[in-house]
Each structure stands twice: as structure tokens, then as C-alpha cells.
Amino acid sequence: MAMIYYVEDDQAIGFVIEKTINHANLFGRGFQLGQAFLKAYKENKPDMILLDVMLPDMSGLDILKTIRKEDKMTPIMMISALQNEMDKVIALDLGADDYMTKPFGILELTSRIQAKLRNISDEKIYQMGNVSLNDKKHLCLISDREIYLTNKEYAILKLLLKNKGEVVSKETIFNVVWETDFIGETRTLDMHIKSLRNKFKENYAIIEIVTVRGIGYHIV
């Protein structure tokens, strides 16, 4: 189930957004302040962001600029009472994927959200922190810099990202990546994990691969 973060200080509109997300069988998490949202965003990126322009503590446009410095892929829809064409142009130029003006209808909001999420599904993007995989293009990016991975490294990272928040056992990794149930020799896997960690470190990834002794690995 896709995770959507929405930043909206108007409780009535926030309620409408929450009901829209739930009705679309998606999972939403709401924030009234920009700083609270940014803290949560750094800990775990959502699949999509709905972002109000005018917030009590900071501008939604400043939040947009902060995100787009390192993350060009997460869809961001601006939601604002500002209806001037230039306001829309500025937001889109800063990297917003869409701009919706208040008041809005639930059906239109639902349609726009689903359209953006379909685009993600078509591209098959796996992302956490500033690390992302575009499976359609077989491409790894860290802070929008292309990083070379071997086929096995790519497959391991993809498996960990697909199961973010969960521990992936060594048995599962061997079964998926090497297509074998045999795990008697684990030094090969250890070498690939070490190589991935080195590439994370060299390219300033803000996530890491953690060893769960005797079981496997997970990504945080």
C-alpha cells in the first residue's frame, strides 16, 4: 500500500485529504507544520507528497526546494489557495509535479493522486533516503548521481529496498539473487554487502545496510 504524506495546517482541508486517501485504499500521514514533516521525511520517504504552500512555520515552496536538492523522483503535488498563474509556474519550475488550487473536489484529488502513483508503478522506482533504483532503466542513483552496481549488487539492493522495514534473511537473498537454496558458503554474499556499504559511504548515502546476526540484513 502506497504511503502519502500530506502537509496542511487547515484541519478541515486536512480531514478531506485524509478521507480521500483512505477512500483510495492508500495510507496517509498528515502534518500541520513543515519542520515536523521534514523530520519524518528524512526518517522514511513516502511514495508521494501533498504540500500546502502557506504553512505556519515555513513556506511550502522552501520545503519543495529542500526536497528537490536531493530527491528528484518522489511525486510532489502542491495544494494552495493561491490561484495566480505565476504562483503555479514558480512551483512547477521548482520541481513540483502538479499544482492543485483550493477548494477542490475529492474526485479530482483522487484522480490526480492515482495518476501520479501509476507513473511511479510504470517506472518501478524503489527508493529510501537519497538512494533510488529505477528498475525499468536498471539505474542506481544516490543524491541523483548515477552509481555503478554489479548485477548481483543491484539485485541485493533491490531486494532490500522492496522489503524496507523488514529483515531479509540470507536464505531469501540466495534464493532470489543466486537462485539457490544453498547458503553453506556466505563469503560471496558478505563481499557483495561490503561493496554496497563502501559505495554508500563513498557517495554519502543517508541510509545503511544493517546486519542482523544469524539472520540476514535490513536497510535503515
C-alpha positions as protocol buffer text, in pm:
chain_id: "A"
residue {
  index: 1
  type: MET
  ca { x: 0 y: 0 z: 0 }
}
residue {
  index: 2
  type: ALA
  ca { x: 139 y: 337 z: -102 }
}
residue {
  index: 3
  type: MET
  ca { x: 230 y: 587 z: 169 }
}
residue {
  index: 4
  type: ILE
  ca { x: 131 y: 951 z: 116 }
}
residue {
  index: 5
  type: TYR
  ca { x: 248 y: 1236 z: 338 }
}
residue {
  index: 6
  type: TYR
  ca { x: 33 y: 1548 z: 335 }
}
residue {
  index: 7
  type: VAL
  ca { x: 123 y: 1885 z: 488 }
}
residue {
  index: 8
  type: GLU
  ca { x: -182 y: 2100 z: 558 }
}
residue {
  index: 9
  type: ASP
  ca { x: -245 y: 2330 z: 856 }
}
residue {
  index: 10
  type: ASP
  ca { x: -617 y: 2377 z: 786 }
}
residue {
  index: 11
  type: GLN
  ca { x: -783 y: 2095 z: 982 }
}
residue {
  index: 12
  type: ALA
  ca { x: -1096 y: 2091 z: 764 }
}
residue {
  index: 13
  type: ILE
  ca { x: -896 y: 2051 z: 444 }
}
residue {
  index: 14
  type: GLY
  ca { x: -666 y: 1802 z: 613 }
}
residue {
  index: 15
  type: PHE
  ca { x: -972 y: 1596 z: 703 }
}
residue {
  index: 16
  type: VAL
  ca { x: -1085 y: 1596 z: 339 }
}
residue {
  index: 17
  type: ILE
  ca { x: -739 y: 1490 z: 221 }
}
residue {
  index: 18
  type: GLU
  ca { x: -724 y: 1210 z: 479 }
}
residue {
  index: 19
  type: LYS
  ca { x: -1067 y: 1078 z: 376 }
}
residue {
  index: 20
  type: THR
  ca { x: -968 y: 1097 z: 9 }
}
residue {
  index: 21
  type: ILE
  ca { x: -651 y: 896 z: 71 }
}
residue {
  index: 22
  type: ASN
  ca { x: -831 y: 635 z: 280 }
}
residue {
  index: 23
  type: HIS
  ca { x: -1111 y: 604 z: 24 }
}
residue {
  index: 24
  type: ALA
  ca { x: -848 y: 531 z: -242 }
}
residue {
  index: 25
  type: ASN
  ca { x: -718 y: 243 z: -24 }
}
residue {
  index: 26
  type: LEU
  ca { x: -391 y: 425 z: 41 }
}
residue {
  index: 27
  type: PHE
  ca { x: -214 y: 508 z: 365 }
}
residue {
  index: 28
  type: GLY
  ca { x: -176 y: 873 z: 467 }
}
residue {
  index: 29
  type: ARG
  ca { x: 17 y: 1060 z: 734 }
}
residue {
  index: 30
  type: GLY
  ca { x: -64 y: 1423 z: 797 }
}
residue {
  index: 31
  type: PHE
  ca { x: 143 y: 1715 z: 928 }
}
residue {
  index: 32
  type: GLN
  ca { x: 44 y: 2070 z: 1019 }
}
residue {
  index: 33
  type: LEU
  ca { x: 400 y: 2207 z: 1040 }
}
residue {
  index: 34
  type: GLY
  ca { x: 675 y: 2196 z: 781 }
}
residue {
  index: 35
  type: GLN
  ca { x: 951 y: 2111 z: 1027 }
}
residue {
  index: 36
  type: ALA
  ca { x: 761 y: 1808 z: 1159 }
}
residue {
  index: 37
  type: PHE
  ca { x: 711 y: 1688 z: 804 }
}
residue {
  index: 38
  type: LEU
  ca { x: 1079 y: 1731 z: 712 }
}
residue {
  index: 39
  type: LYS
  ca { x: 1186 y: 1532 z: 1018 }
}
residue {
  index: 40
  type: ALA
  ca { x: 955 y: 1244 z: 923 }
}
residue {
  index: 41
  type: TYR
  ca { x: 1057 y: 1269 z: 557 }
}
residue {
  index: 42
  type: LYS
  ca { x: 1427 y: 1229 z: 644 }
}
residue {
  index: 43
  type: GLU
  ca { x: 1350 y: 921 z: 851 }
}
residue {
  index: 44
  type: ASN
  ca { x: 1139 y: 747 z: 587 }
}
residue {
  index: 45
  type: LYS
  ca { x: 1039 y: 876 z: 245 }
}
residue {
  index: 46
  type: PRO
  ca { x: 679 y: 836 z: 131 }
}
residue {
  index: 47
  type: ASP
  ca { x: 561 y: 737 z: -215 }
}
residue {
  index: 48
  type: MET
  ca { x: 401 y: 1078 z: -272 }
}
residue {
  index: 49
  type: ILE
  ca { x: 373 y: 1420 z: -103 }
}
residue {
  index: 50
  type: LEU
  ca { x: 80 y: 1664 z: -94 }
}
residue {
  index: 51
  type: LEU
  ca { x: 221 y: 2000 z: 14 }
}
residue {
  index: 52
  type: ASP
  ca { x: 40 y: 2319 z: 114 }
}
residue {
  index: 53
  type: VAL
  ca { x: 217 y: 2639 z: 4 }
}
residue {
  index: 54
  type: MET
  ca { x: 130 y: 2855 z: 307 }
}
residue {
  index: 55
  type: LEU
  ca { x: 219 y: 2694 z: 641 }
}
residue {
  index: 56
  type: PRO
  ca { x: 254 y: 2849 z: 990 }
}
residue {
  index: 57
  type: ASP
  ca { x: 626 y: 2786 z: 1032 }
}
residue {
  index: 58
  type: MET
  ca { x: 768 y: 2796 z: 679 }
}
residue {
  index: 59
  type: SER
  ca { x: 679 y: 2821 z: 311 }
}
residue {
  index: 60
  type: GLY
  ca { x: 581 y: 2507 z: 127 }
}
residue {
  index: 61
  type: LEU
  ca { x: 798 y: 2632 z: -160 }
}
residue {
  index: 62
  type: ASP
  ca { x: 1102 y: 2627 z: 70 }
}
residue {
  index: 63
  type: ILE
  ca { x: 1016 y: 2271 z: 165 }
}
residue {
  index: 64
  type: LEU
  ca { x: 987 y: 2186 z: -204 }
}
residue {
  index: 65
  type: LYS
  ca { x: 1331 y: 2333 z: -275 }
}
residue {
  index: 66
  type: THR
  ca { x: 1483 y: 2143 z: 19 }
}
residue {
  index: 67
  type: ILE
  ca { x: 1346 y: 1811 z: -103 }
}
residue {
  index: 68
  type: ARG
  ca { x: 1441 y: 1863 z: -466 }
}
residue {
  index: 69
  type: LYS
  ca { x: 1807 y: 1925 z: -376 }
}
residue {
  index: 70
  type: GLU
  ca { x: 1847 y: 1550 z: -322 }
}
residue {
  index: 71
  type: ASP
  ca { x: 1524 y: 1387 z: -434 }
}
residue {
  index: 72
  type: LYS
  ca { x: 1401 y: 1440 z: -787 }
}
residue {
  index: 73
  type: MET
  ca { x: 1177 y: 1135 z: -802 }
}
residue {
  index: 74
  type: THR
  ca { x: 915 y: 1146 z: -525 }
}
residue {
  index: 75
  type: PRO
  ca { x: 598 y: 1300 z: -677 }
}
residue {
  index: 76
  type: ILE
  ca { x: 503 y: 1628 z: -508 }
}
residue {
  index: 77
  type: MET
  ca { x: 165 y: 1793 z: -557 }
}
residue {
  index: 78
  type: MET
  ca { x: 130 y: 2150 z: -431 }
}
residue {
  index: 79
  type: ILE
  ca { x: -206 y: 2242 z: -279 }
}
residue {
  index: 80
  type: SER
  ca { x: -275 y: 2612 z: -237 }
}
residue {
  index: 81
  type: ALA
  ca { x: -538 y: 2884 z: -221 }
}
residue {
  index: 82
  type: LEU
  ca { x: -309 y: 3089 z: -447 }
}
residue {
  index: 83
  type: GLN
  ca { x: -462 y: 3073 z: -792 }
}
residue {
  index: 84
  type: ASN
  ca { x: -239 y: 3317 z: -979 }
}
residue {
  index: 85
  type: GLU
  ca { x: -80 y: 3159 z: -1284 }
}
residue {
  index: 86
  type: MET
  ca { x: 266 y: 3282 z: -1182 }
}
residue {
  index: 87
  type: ASP
  ca { x: 237 y: 3105 z: -844 }
}
residue {
  index: 88
  type: LYS
  ca { x: 177 y: 2779 z: -1031 }
}
residue {
  index: 89
  type: VAL
  ca { x: 467 y: 2844 z: -1268 }
}
residue {
  index: 90
  type: ILE
  ca { x: 705 y: 2911 z: -979 }
}
residue {
  index: 91
  type: ALA
  ca { x: 606 y: 2588 z: -802 }
}
residue {
  index: 92
  type: LEU
  ca { x: 639 y: 2381 z: -1119 }
}
residue {
  index: 93
  type: ASP
  ca { x: 975 y: 2540 z: -1201 }
}
residue {
  index: 94
  type: LEU
  ca { x: 1098 y: 2447 z: -851 }
}
residue {
  index: 95
  type: GLY
  ca { x: 1018 y: 2083 z: -920 }
}
residue {
  index: 96
  type: ALA
  ca { x: 653 y: 2027 z: -828 }
}
residue {
  index: 97
  type: ASP
  ca { x: 482 y: 1759 z: -1035 }
}
residue {
  index: 98
  type: ASP
  ca { x: 136 y: 1909 z: -1003 }
}
residue {
  index: 99
  type: TYR
  ca { x: -45 y: 2211 z: -857 }
}
residue {
  index: 100
  type: MET
  ca { x: -400 y: 2198 z: -724 }
}
residue {
  index: 101
  type: THR
  ca { x: -593 y: 2502 z: -608 }
}
residue {
  index: 102
  type: LYS
  ca { x: -836 y: 2521 z: -316 }
}
residue {
  index: 103
  type: PRO
  ca { x: -1119 y: 2450 z: -298 }
}
residue {
  index: 104
  type: PHE
  ca { x: -1101 y: 2119 z: -476 }
}
residue {
  index: 105
  type: GLY
  ca { x: -1323 y: 1816 z: -525 }
}
residue {
  index: 106
  type: ILE
  ca { x: -1249 y: 1476 z: -376 }
}
residue {
  index: 107
  type: LEU
  ca { x: -1289 y: 1301 z: -711 }
}
residue {
  index: 108
  type: GLU
  ca { x: -1036 y: 1529 z: -881 }
}
residue {
  index: 109
  type: LEU
  ca { x: -785 y: 1490 z: -598 }
}
residue {
  index: 110
  type: THR
  ca { x: -827 y: 1111 z: -606 }
}
residue {
  index: 111
  type: SER
  ca { x: -776 y: 1105 z: -982 }
}
residue {
  index: 112
  type: ARG
  ca { x: -460 y: 1314 z: -967 }
}
residue {
  index: 113
  type: ILE
  ca { x: -309 y: 1106 z: -685 }
}
residue {
  index: 114
  type: GLN
  ca { x: -378 y: 781 z: -865 }
}
residue {
  index: 115
  type: ALA
  ca { x: -231 y: 917 z: -1189 }
}
residue {
  index: 116
  type: LYS
  ca { x: 95 y: 1008 z: -1016 }
}
residue {
  index: 117
  type: LEU
  ca { x: 117 y: 674 z: -839 }
}
residue {
  index: 118
  type: ARG
  ca { x: 56 y: 491 z: -1169 }
}
residue {
  index: 119
  type: ASN
  ca { x: 354 y: 674 z: -1315 }
}
residue {
  index: 120
  type: ILE
  ca { x: 568 y: 550 z: -1026 }
}
residue {
  index: 121
  type: SER
  ca { x: 443 y: 196 z: -1080 }
}
residue {
  index: 122
  type: ASP
  ca { x: 521 y: 213 z: -1451 }
}
residue {
  index: 123
  type: GLU
  ca { x: 876 y: 329 z: -1379 }
}
residue {
  index: 124
  type: LYS
  ca { x: 921 y: 71 z: -1099 }
}
residue {
  index: 125
  type: ILE
  ca { x: 1109 y: 304 z: -865 }
}
residue {
  index: 126
  type: TYR
  ca { x: 1247 y: 170 z: -536 }
}
residue {
  index: 127
  type: GLN
  ca { x: 1362 y: 443 z: -303 }
}
residue {
  index: 128
  type: MET
  ca { x: 1473 y: 513 z: 53 }
}
residue {
  index: 129
  type: GLY
  ca { x: 1663 y: 812 z: 183 }
}
residue {
  index: 130
  type: ASN
  ca { x: 1869 y: 958 z: -103 }
}
residue {
  index: 131
  type: VAL
  ca { x: 1913 y: 617 z: -268 }
}
residue {
  index: 132
  type: SER
  ca { x: 1685 y: 506 z: -550 }
}
residue {
  index: 133
  type: LEU
  ca { x: 1666 y: 234 z: -812 }
}
residue {
  index: 134
  type: ASN
  ca { x: 1488 y: 280 z: -1143 }
}
residue {
  index: 135
  type: ASP
  ca { x: 1420 y: -81 z: -1229 }
}
residue {
  index: 136
  type: LYS
  ca { x: 1298 y: -2 z: -1579 }
}
residue {
  index: 137
  type: LYS
  ca { x: 1632 y: 160 z: -1662 }
}
residue {
  index: 138
  type: HIS
  ca { x: 1837 y: -65 z: -1429 }
}
residue {
  index: 139
  type: LEU
  ca { x: 1980 y: 250 z: -1275 }
}
residue {
  index: 140
  type: CYS
  ca { x: 2102 y: 331 z: -923 }
}
residue {
  index: 141
  type: LEU
  ca { x: 2113 y: 692 z: -804 }
}
residue {
  index: 142
  type: ILE
  ca { x: 2248 y: 840 z: -482 }
}
residue {
  index: 143
  type: SER
  ca { x: 2151 y: 1205 z: -446 }
}
residue {
  index: 144
  type: ASP
  ca { x: 2078 y: 1199 z: -821 }
}
residue {
  index: 145
  type: ARG
  ca { x: 2431 y: 1078 z: -904 }
}
residue {
  index: 146
  type: GLU
  ca { x: 2446 y: 760 z: -1108 }
}
residue {
  index: 147
  type: ILE
  ca { x: 2628 y: 483 z: -921 }
}
residue {
  index: 148
  type: TYR
  ca { x: 2767 y: 172 z: -1087 }
}
residue {
  index: 149
  type: LEU
  ca { x: 2650 y: -154 z: -933 }
}
residue {
  index: 150
  type: THR
  ca { x: 2723 y: -507 z: -1047 }
}
residue {
  index: 151
  type: ASN
  ca { x: 2421 y: -716 z: -1138 }
}
residue {
  index: 152
  type: LYS
  ca { x: 2436 y: -902 z: -806 }
}
residue {
  index: 153
  type: GLU
  ca { x: 2479 y: -580 z: -605 }
}
residue {
  index: 154
  type: TYR
  ca { x: 2182 y: -431 z: -785 }
}
residue {
  index: 155
  type: ALA
  ca { x: 1968 y: -738 z: -717 }
}
residue {
  index: 156
  type: ILE
  ca { x: 2059 y: -741 z: -347 }
}
residue {
  index: 157
  type: LEU
  ca { x: 1987 y: -370 z: -305 }
}
residue {
  index: 158
  type: LYS
  ca { x: 1658 y: -403 z: -493 }
}
residue {
  index: 159
  type: LEU
  ca { x: 1551 y: -687 z: -263 }
}
residue {
  index: 160
  type: LEU
  ca { x: 1638 y: -485 z: 48 }
}
residue {
  index: 161
  type: LEU
  ca { x: 1457 y: -174 z: -79 }
}
residue {
  index: 162
  type: LYS
  ca { x: 1149 y: -374 z: -175 }
}
residue {
  index: 163
  type: ASN
  ca { x: 1141 y: -504 z: 181 }
}
residue {
  index: 164
  type: LYS
  ca { x: 1243 y: -185 z: 364 }
}
residue {
  index: 165
  type: GLY
  ca { x: 1149 y: -200 z: 729 }
}
residue {
  index: 166
  type: GLU
  ca { x: 1188 y: -580 z: 732 }
}
residue {
  index: 167
  type: VAL
  ca { x: 1483 y: -813 z: 784 }
}
residue {
  index: 168
  type: VAL
  ca { x: 1568 y: -1010 z: 470 }
}
residue {
  index: 169
  type: SER
  ca { x: 1717 y: -1348 z: 554 }
}
residue {
  index: 170
  type: LYS
  ca { x: 2031 y: -1481 z: 390 }
}
residue {
  index: 171
  type: GLU
  ca { x: 1823 y: -1774 z: 264 }
}
residue {
  index: 172
  type: THR
  ca { x: 1592 y: -1533 z: 84 }
}
residue {
  index: 173
  type: ILE
  ca { x: 1881 y: -1340 z: -69 }
}
residue {
  index: 174
  type: PHE
  ca { x: 2045 y: -1657 z: -202 }
}
residue {
  index: 175
  type: ASN
  ca { x: 1712 y: -1783 z: -331 }
}
residue {
  index: 176
  type: VAL
  ca { x: 1625 y: -1460 z: -515 }
}
residue {
  index: 177
  type: VAL
  ca { x: 1967 y: -1333 z: -625 }
}
residue {
  index: 178
  type: TRP
  ca { x: 2157 y: -1659 z: -685 }
}
residue {
  index: 179
  type: GLU
  ca { x: 1851 y: -1877 z: -743 }
}
residue {
  index: 180
  type: THR
  ca { x: 1972 y: -2139 z: -498 }
}
residue {
  index: 181
  type: ASP
  ca { x: 1872 y: -2259 z: -153 }
}
residue {
  index: 182
  type: PHE
  ca { x: 2231 y: -2340 z: -62 }
}
residue {
  index: 183
  type: ILE
  ca { x: 2386 y: -2096 z: 188 }
}
residue {
  index: 184
  type: GLY
  ca { x: 2678 y: -2302 z: 311 }
}
residue {
  index: 185
  type: GLU
  ca { x: 2925 y: -2052 z: 164 }
}
residue {
  index: 186
  type: THR
  ca { x: 2831 y: -1700 z: 269 }
}
residue {
  index: 187
  type: ARG
  ca { x: 3158 y: -1516 z: 196 }
}
residue {
  index: 188
  type: THR
  ca { x: 3033 y: -1423 z: -151 }
}
residue {
  index: 189
  type: LEU
  ca { x: 2728 y: -1255 z: -3 }
}
residue {
  index: 190
  type: ASP
  ca { x: 2941 y: -1085 z: 262 }
}
residue {
  index: 191
  type: MET
  ca { x: 3167 y: -943 z: -11 }
}
residue {
  index: 192
  type: HIS
  ca { x: 2873 y: -801 z: -204 }
}
residue {
  index: 193
  type: ILE
  ca { x: 2726 y: -642 z: 110 }
}
residue {
  index: 194
  type: LYS
  ca { x: 3067 y: -492 z: 193 }
}
residue {
  index: 195
  type: SER
  ca { x: 3095 y: -349 z: -159 }
}
residue {
  index: 196
  type: LEU
  ca { x: 2747 y: -193 z: -135 }
}
residue {
  index: 197
  type: ARG
  ca { x: 2834 y: -39 z: 202 }
}
residue {
  index: 198
  type: ASN
  ca { x: 3154 y: 108 z: 57 }
}
residue {
  index: 199
  type: LYS
  ca { x: 2963 y: 261 z: -233 }
}
residue {
  index: 200
  type: PHE
  ca { x: 2707 y: 404 z: 11 }
}
residue {
  index: 201
  type: LYS
  ca { x: 2987 y: 559 z: 215 }
}
residue {
  index: 202
  type: GLU
  ca { x: 3180 y: 694 z: -83 }
}
residue {
  index: 203
  type: ASN
  ca { x: 2869 y: 861 z: -224 }
}
residue {
  index: 204
  type: TYR
  ca { x: 2726 y: 991 z: 105 }
}
residue {
  index: 205
  type: ALA
  ca { x: 2415 y: 774 z: 119 }
}
residue {
  index: 206
  type: ILE
  ca { x: 2198 y: 859 z: 418 }
}
residue {
  index: 207
  type: ILE
  ca { x: 2078 y: 500 z: 458 }
}
residue {
  index: 208
  type: GLU
  ca { x: 2276 y: 193 z: 559 }
}
residue {
  index: 209
  type: ILE
  ca { x: 2265 y: -184 z: 544 }
}
residue {
  index: 210
  type: VAL
  ca { x: 2248 y: -334 z: 892 }
}
residue {
  index: 211
  type: THR
  ca { x: 2349 y: -691 z: 976 }
}
residue {
  index: 212
  type: VAL
  ca { x: 2111 y: -891 z: 1193 }
}
residue {
  index: 213
  type: ARG
  ca { x: 2346 y: -1155 z: 1325 }
}
residue {
  index: 214
  type: GLY
  ca { x: 2249 y: -1509 z: 1236 }
}
residue {
  index: 215
  type: ILE
  ca { x: 1954 y: -1399 z: 1025 }
}
residue {
  index: 216
  type: GLY
  ca { x: 2028 y: -1154 z: 743 }
}
residue {
  index: 217
  type: TYR
  ca { x: 2016 y: -784 z: 662 }
}
residue {
  index: 218
  type: HIS
  ca { x: 1784 y: -488 z: 662 }
}
residue {
  index: 219
  type: ILE
  ca { x: 1810 y: -133 z: 537 }
}
residue {
  index: 220
  type: VAL
  ca { x: 1758 y: 173 z: 758 }
}
